[in-house]
CSV table of C-alpha atoms and ligand atoms in Angstrom, one decimal:
chain,number,residue,atom,x,y,z
G,21,MET,CA,118.0,62.2,96.7
G,22,LYS,CA,114.8,61.1,95.6
G,23,LYS,CA,112.9,59.3,98.1
G,24,LYS,CA,111.5,55.7,97.4
G,25,ASN,CA,108.3,56.4,99.4
G,26,ASN,CA,106.0,56.0,96.3
G,27,THR,CA,105.3,52.6,96.2
G,28,ASP,CA,102.0,52.6,98.8
G,29,SER,CA,99.8,55.0,97.0
G,30,ARG,CA,96.6,53.0,96.1
G,31,ARG,CA,94.4,53.2,93.0
G,32,VAL,CA,91.2,51.7,94.3
G,33,GLY,CA,88.1,51.0,92.1
G,34,ILE,CA,84.7,50.4,93.7
G,35,PHE,CA,82.3,49.1,91.3
G,36,GLY,CA,78.4,48.3,92.0
G,37,ALA,CA,74.8,48.5,91.0
G,38,SER,CA,72.8,51.7,92.9
G,39,GLY,CA,72.4,50.9,96.4
G,40,SER,CA,74.7,48.2,96.7
G,41,GLY,CA,77.1,50.0,99.4
G,42,LYS,CA,79.7,51.2,97.1
G,43,THR,CA,79.7,54.7,98.8
G,44,THR,CA,79.4,53.7,102.4
G,45,LYS,CA,82.7,51.5,101.5
G,46,ALA,CA,84.5,54.4,100.2
G,47,LEU,CA,83.5,57.1,102.8
G,48,ASP,CA,85.0,54.1,105.5
G,49,LEU,CA,88.4,53.7,103.4
G,50,ILE,CA,88.9,57.9,103.1
G,51,LYS,CA,87.7,58.2,106.8
G,52,ASN,CA,91.3,59.2,108.2
G,53,CYS,CA,92.6,60.7,105.3
G,54,GLN,CA,94.4,63.9,106.5
G,55,ARG,CA,94.4,65.5,103.1
G,56,LEU,CA,91.1,64.6,101.0
G,57,ILE,CA,89.6,66.0,98.1
G,58,VAL,CA,86.4,64.5,97.2
G,59,PHE,CA,84.6,65.2,93.5
G,60,ASP,CA,81.2,65.1,94.1
G,61,ILE,CA,78.9,65.3,90.9
G,62,LEU,CA,75.7,64.7,92.6
G,63,ASP,CA,76.3,67.1,95.6
G,64,ASP,CA,75.9,63.8,97.7
G,65,PHE,CA,78.1,64.7,100.4
G,66,ILE,CA,77.0,68.4,102.0
G,67,GLY,CA,78.1,68.4,105.3
G,68,TYR,CA,80.8,66.0,105.0
G,69,PHE,CA,83.5,67.6,103.8
G,70,ARG,CA,84.1,71.6,103.3
G,71,ARG,CA,82.2,72.3,100.2
G,72,PHE,CA,83.1,74.3,97.3
G,73,THR,CA,81.3,75.2,93.9
G,74,SER,CA,84.5,77.3,92.9
G,75,LEU,CA,87.4,75.2,92.1
G,76,ASP,CA,89.6,78.5,92.5
G,77,GLU,CA,88.6,79.1,95.8
G,78,LEU,CA,89.1,75.5,96.5
G,79,LYS,CA,92.6,75.9,95.4
G,80,VAL,CA,93.3,78.8,97.9
G,81,TYR,CA,91.9,77.0,100.6
G,82,VAL,CA,94.0,73.6,99.9
G,83,ILE,CA,97.1,75.6,99.5
G,84,LYS,CA,96.6,77.5,102.7
G,85,HIS,CA,95.5,74.3,104.8
G,86,TYR,CA,98.2,72.1,103.0
G,87,THR,CA,100.6,71.3,106.2
G,88,LYS,CA,97.2,70.9,108.6
G,89,GLY,CA,95.6,68.9,106.3
G,90,PHE,CA,92.0,69.2,104.9
G,91,ARG,CA,89.0,67.6,103.8
G,92,VAL,CA,87.2,69.5,100.6
G,93,SER,CA,84.4,68.7,98.2
G,94,TYR,CA,84.3,70.1,94.8
G,95,VAL,CA,81.0,70.4,93.1
G,96,PRO,CA,81.6,71.0,89.6
G,97,PRO,CA,79.3,72.9,87.3
G,98,TYR,CA,76.6,70.4,85.6
G,99,GLY,CA,77.4,69.5,82.3
G,100,SER,CA,81.1,69.8,82.3
G,101,GLU,CA,82.3,66.9,84.6
G,102,ALA,CA,84.7,65.5,82.4
G,103,ARG,CA,86.4,69.0,82.1
G,104,ALA,CA,86.2,69.8,86.0
G,105,LEU,CA,87.4,66.2,87.0
G,106,SER,CA,90.7,67.1,84.5
G,107,ASP,CA,91.0,70.7,86.1
G,108,LEU,CA,91.1,69.4,89.7
G,109,SER,CA,93.5,66.6,88.6
G,110,GLU,CA,96.0,69.2,87.3
G,111,PHE,CA,95.7,70.8,90.6
G,112,VAL,CA,96.3,67.6,92.6
G,113,LYS,CA,99.4,67.2,90.2
G,114,TYR,CA,100.5,70.8,91.0
G,115,ILE,CA,100.4,70.6,94.5
G,116,GLN,CA,102.1,67.3,94.8
G,117,THR,CA,105.1,67.9,92.8
G,118,GLY,CA,107.2,68.5,96.0
G,119,TYR,CA,106.6,64.7,96.7
G,120,LYS,CA,107.3,63.6,93.2
G,121,ILE,CA,110.5,65.4,93.7
G,122,GLY,CA,111.2,63.6,97.0
G,123,ALA,CA,110.8,67.3,99.2
G,124,HIS,CA,108.4,65.8,101.3
G,125,SER,CA,106.2,62.7,101.8
G,126,ALA,CA,102.6,64.0,102.4
G,127,LYS,CA,99.8,62.2,100.3
G,128,VAL,CA,96.7,63.5,99.0
G,129,THR,CA,93.6,61.4,98.3
G,130,LEU,CA,91.1,62.0,95.5
G,131,PHE,CA,87.8,60.5,96.1
G,132,VAL,CA,85.7,60.3,92.7
G,133,ASP,CA,82.1,58.8,92.9
G,134,GLU,CA,79.9,58.2,89.8
G,135,LEU,CA,83.2,58.0,87.9
G,136,ASN,CA,81.6,56.8,84.8
G,137,ARG,CA,80.2,60.3,84.5
G,138,SER,CA,83.3,62.4,84.9
G,139,PHE,CA,85.6,59.8,83.4
G,140,PRO,CA,83.5,57.9,80.9
G,141,LEU,CA,84.7,54.9,78.6
G,142,GLY,CA,86.4,56.3,75.1
G,143,LEU,CA,87.2,60.0,76.8
G,144,THR,CA,90.9,59.6,76.6
G,145,ARG,CA,90.9,58.1,73.1
G,146,ASN,CA,89.5,61.2,71.9
G,147,LYS,CA,91.5,63.7,74.4
G,148,PRO,CA,94.3,62.0,75.4
G,149,LEU,CA,95.6,65.0,77.5
G,150,ASN,CA,93.3,64.4,80.4
G,151,ALA,CA,94.9,65.0,83.7
G,152,PHE,CA,92.7,62.4,85.8
G,153,GLY,CA,94.0,60.0,83.3
G,154,PHE,CA,97.8,60.9,84.0
G,155,LEU,CA,97.2,60.6,87.7
G,156,CYS,CA,95.4,57.3,87.0
G,157,ASN,CA,99.1,56.4,85.3
G,158,GLN,CA,101.4,58.3,87.1
G,159,GLY,CA,99.8,59.5,90.4
G,160,ARG,CA,101.7,57.3,92.9
G,161,HIS,CA,104.9,59.0,91.9
G,162,TYR,CA,102.9,62.3,93.2
G,163,GLY,CA,101.7,60.4,96.3
G,164,VAL,CA,98.0,60.4,95.1
G,165,ASN,CA,95.7,58.0,96.1
G,166,ILE,CA,92.9,57.9,93.9
G,167,VAL,CA,89.4,56.4,95.3
G,168,GLY,CA,87.3,55.9,92.1
G,169,VAL,CA,83.5,54.6,92.4
G,170,SER,CA,81.3,53.7,89.7
G,171,GLN,CA,77.7,52.1,88.9
G,172,ARG,CA,78.9,50.9,85.8
G,173,MET,CA,82.3,49.4,85.8
G,174,SER,CA,82.4,48.6,82.0
G,175,MET,CA,81.5,52.5,81.4
G,176,VAL,CA,84.6,53.9,83.1
G,177,ASP,CA,87.4,54.7,80.9
G,178,MET,CA,90.5,52.5,80.5
G,179,PRO,CA,93.4,54.3,82.4
G,180,PHE,CA,91.4,54.3,85.3
G,181,ARG,CA,90.5,50.5,85.2
G,182,ALA,CA,93.8,49.4,84.3
G,183,ASN,CA,95.7,50.9,87.0
G,184,LEU,CA,94.0,49.4,89.8
G,185,SER,CA,95.9,48.3,93.2
G,186,ASP,CA,92.5,47.6,94.7
G,187,VAL,CA,89.1,46.5,93.4
G,188,TYR,CA,86.1,46.0,95.0
G,189,VAL,CA,83.2,44.4,93.0
G,190,PHE,CA,79.7,44.7,94.6
G,191,ARG,CA,76.2,43.3,93.1
G,192,LEU,CA,76.1,44.3,89.3
G,193,ALA,CA,73.2,45.0,87.3
G,194,ASP,CA,74.4,45.4,83.9
G,195,PHE,CA,75.6,42.0,82.1
G,196,ASN,CA,78.5,44.0,80.6
G,197,ASP,CA,79.5,45.0,84.1
G,198,VAL,CA,79.7,41.4,84.8
G,199,LYS,CA,82.0,40.8,82.1
G,200,ALA,CA,84.3,43.5,82.9
G,201,ALA,CA,84.4,42.1,86.4
G,202,THR,CA,84.5,38.8,85.4
G,203,ALA,CA,87.7,39.5,83.4
G,204,VAL,CA,89.3,41.0,86.6
G,205,PHE,CA,88.7,38.0,89.2
G,206,GLY,CA,88.7,35.4,86.3
G,207,SER,CA,86.1,33.0,85.1
G,208,GLN,CA,85.9,30.8,88.0
G,209,TYR,CA,84.3,34.0,90.0
G,210,ARG,CA,81.4,34.6,87.2
G,211,GLN,CA,79.1,33.0,89.8
G,212,THR,CA,79.7,34.2,92.9
G,213,ILE,CA,79.8,38.0,91.1
G,214,LEU,CA,76.4,37.2,90.0
G,215,ASN,CA,74.8,36.0,93.2
G,216,LEU,CA,76.7,38.9,95.3
G,217,PRO,CA,74.0,40.4,97.8
G,218,ASN,CA,73.9,43.9,98.7
G,219,TYR,CA,76.6,45.1,101.1
G,220,LYS,CA,78.7,42.0,100.2
G,221,TYR,CA,81.7,42.5,97.7
G,222,LEU,CA,84.9,40.7,95.9
G,223,TYR,CA,88.1,42.2,96.6
G,224,LYS,CA,91.2,42.0,94.8
G,225,ASN,CA,94.7,43.2,95.4
G,226,GLU,CA,98.1,42.7,94.3
G,227,ASN,CA,98.1,39.4,96.6
G,228,GLY,CA,95.2,37.9,94.5
G,229,VAL,CA,91.6,37.5,95.3
G,230,LEU,CA,89.8,38.1,99.0
G,231,ILE,CA,86.0,37.6,99.1
W,319,ADP,N1,77.7,47.2,105.0
W,319,ADP,C1,76.1,47.8,105.1
W,319,ADP,N2,75.2,47.4,105.9
W,319,ADP,C2,74.1,47.8,106.1
W,319,ADP,N3,73.4,48.8,105.5
W,319,ADP,C3,74.5,49.3,104.5
W,319,ADP,C4,75.7,48.6,104.1
W,319,ADP,N4,76.4,49.5,103.4
W,319,ADP,C5,75.1,50.6,102.7
W,319,ADP,N5,74.1,50.2,103.6
W,319,ADP,C6,73.0,51.4,103.3
W,319,ADP,O1,72.6,50.8,102.0
W,319,ADP,C7,72.0,52.0,101.4
W,319,ADP,C8,73.0,52.3,99.9
W,319,ADP,O2,74.4,52.4,100.4
W,319,ADP,P1,75.4,53.4,99.3
W,319,ADP,O3,76.4,53.2,100.2
W,319,ADP,O4,74.8,54.7,99.4
W,319,ADP,O5,75.4,52.5,97.9
W,319,ADP,P2,75.7,52.8,96.5
W,319,ADP,O6,76.5,54.0,96.7
W,319,ADP,O7,76.1,51.7,95.9
W,319,ADP,O8,74.4,53.5,95.8
W,319,ADP,C9,72.4,53.4,102.3
W,319,ADP,O9,71.1,53.8,103.1
W,319,ADP,C10,73.6,52.6,103.1
W,319,ADP,O10,73.2,53.0,104.6
W,320,MG,MG1,76.7,55.8,95.7
């Protein structure tokens, strides 16, 4: 019988200008995740997680350590970040098939920094068969938490932004991003968004806006 345990996977978006505090927030949110895969295009997280530059080697390690847990990062080849994120997401979907069919309840968290580079606006309009887009839409049925971070809220593709359970908005540098954030929080928050200092954020989940 299928377990009804698929309601509490999160899809978290963290947006803000460079230096506003996004990555620090994300690292705090994922600090206790037992099964964690970090997609690290800038190689920012050397020393934080077990680091792989080969997806095949990461797969072997994750499958071997699935039961005990794993905290790994994948640094993809420069220039093919979108392809690499989709390939990694395909693997996450594969390892979570057991969750989907109710065989177990182990969740996996996928943390993607600089998401506008690997999942840019318009990507899935031209190529709808993107596995990260699939996880944005269907990941909760697979026990997949997603934490996505970007400087440019308005430049991240819609399947991610349209499926968020939790949104953090830090200080934004670009007017299009202020517009995107105002669309999520409501026009009454526009001035609050414009006035955010570094390390302060607006937060929204299903229960409403929390400052
Ligand atoms: N809440 C905070 N209080 C004090 N310093 C912070 C806080 N959050 C982040 N910082 C510092 O600010 C700098 C930028 O933070 P970071 O999370 O890397 O920003 P971003 O990812 O948005 O560029 C880092 O040196 C970090 O240590
Ligand atoms: Mg950062």
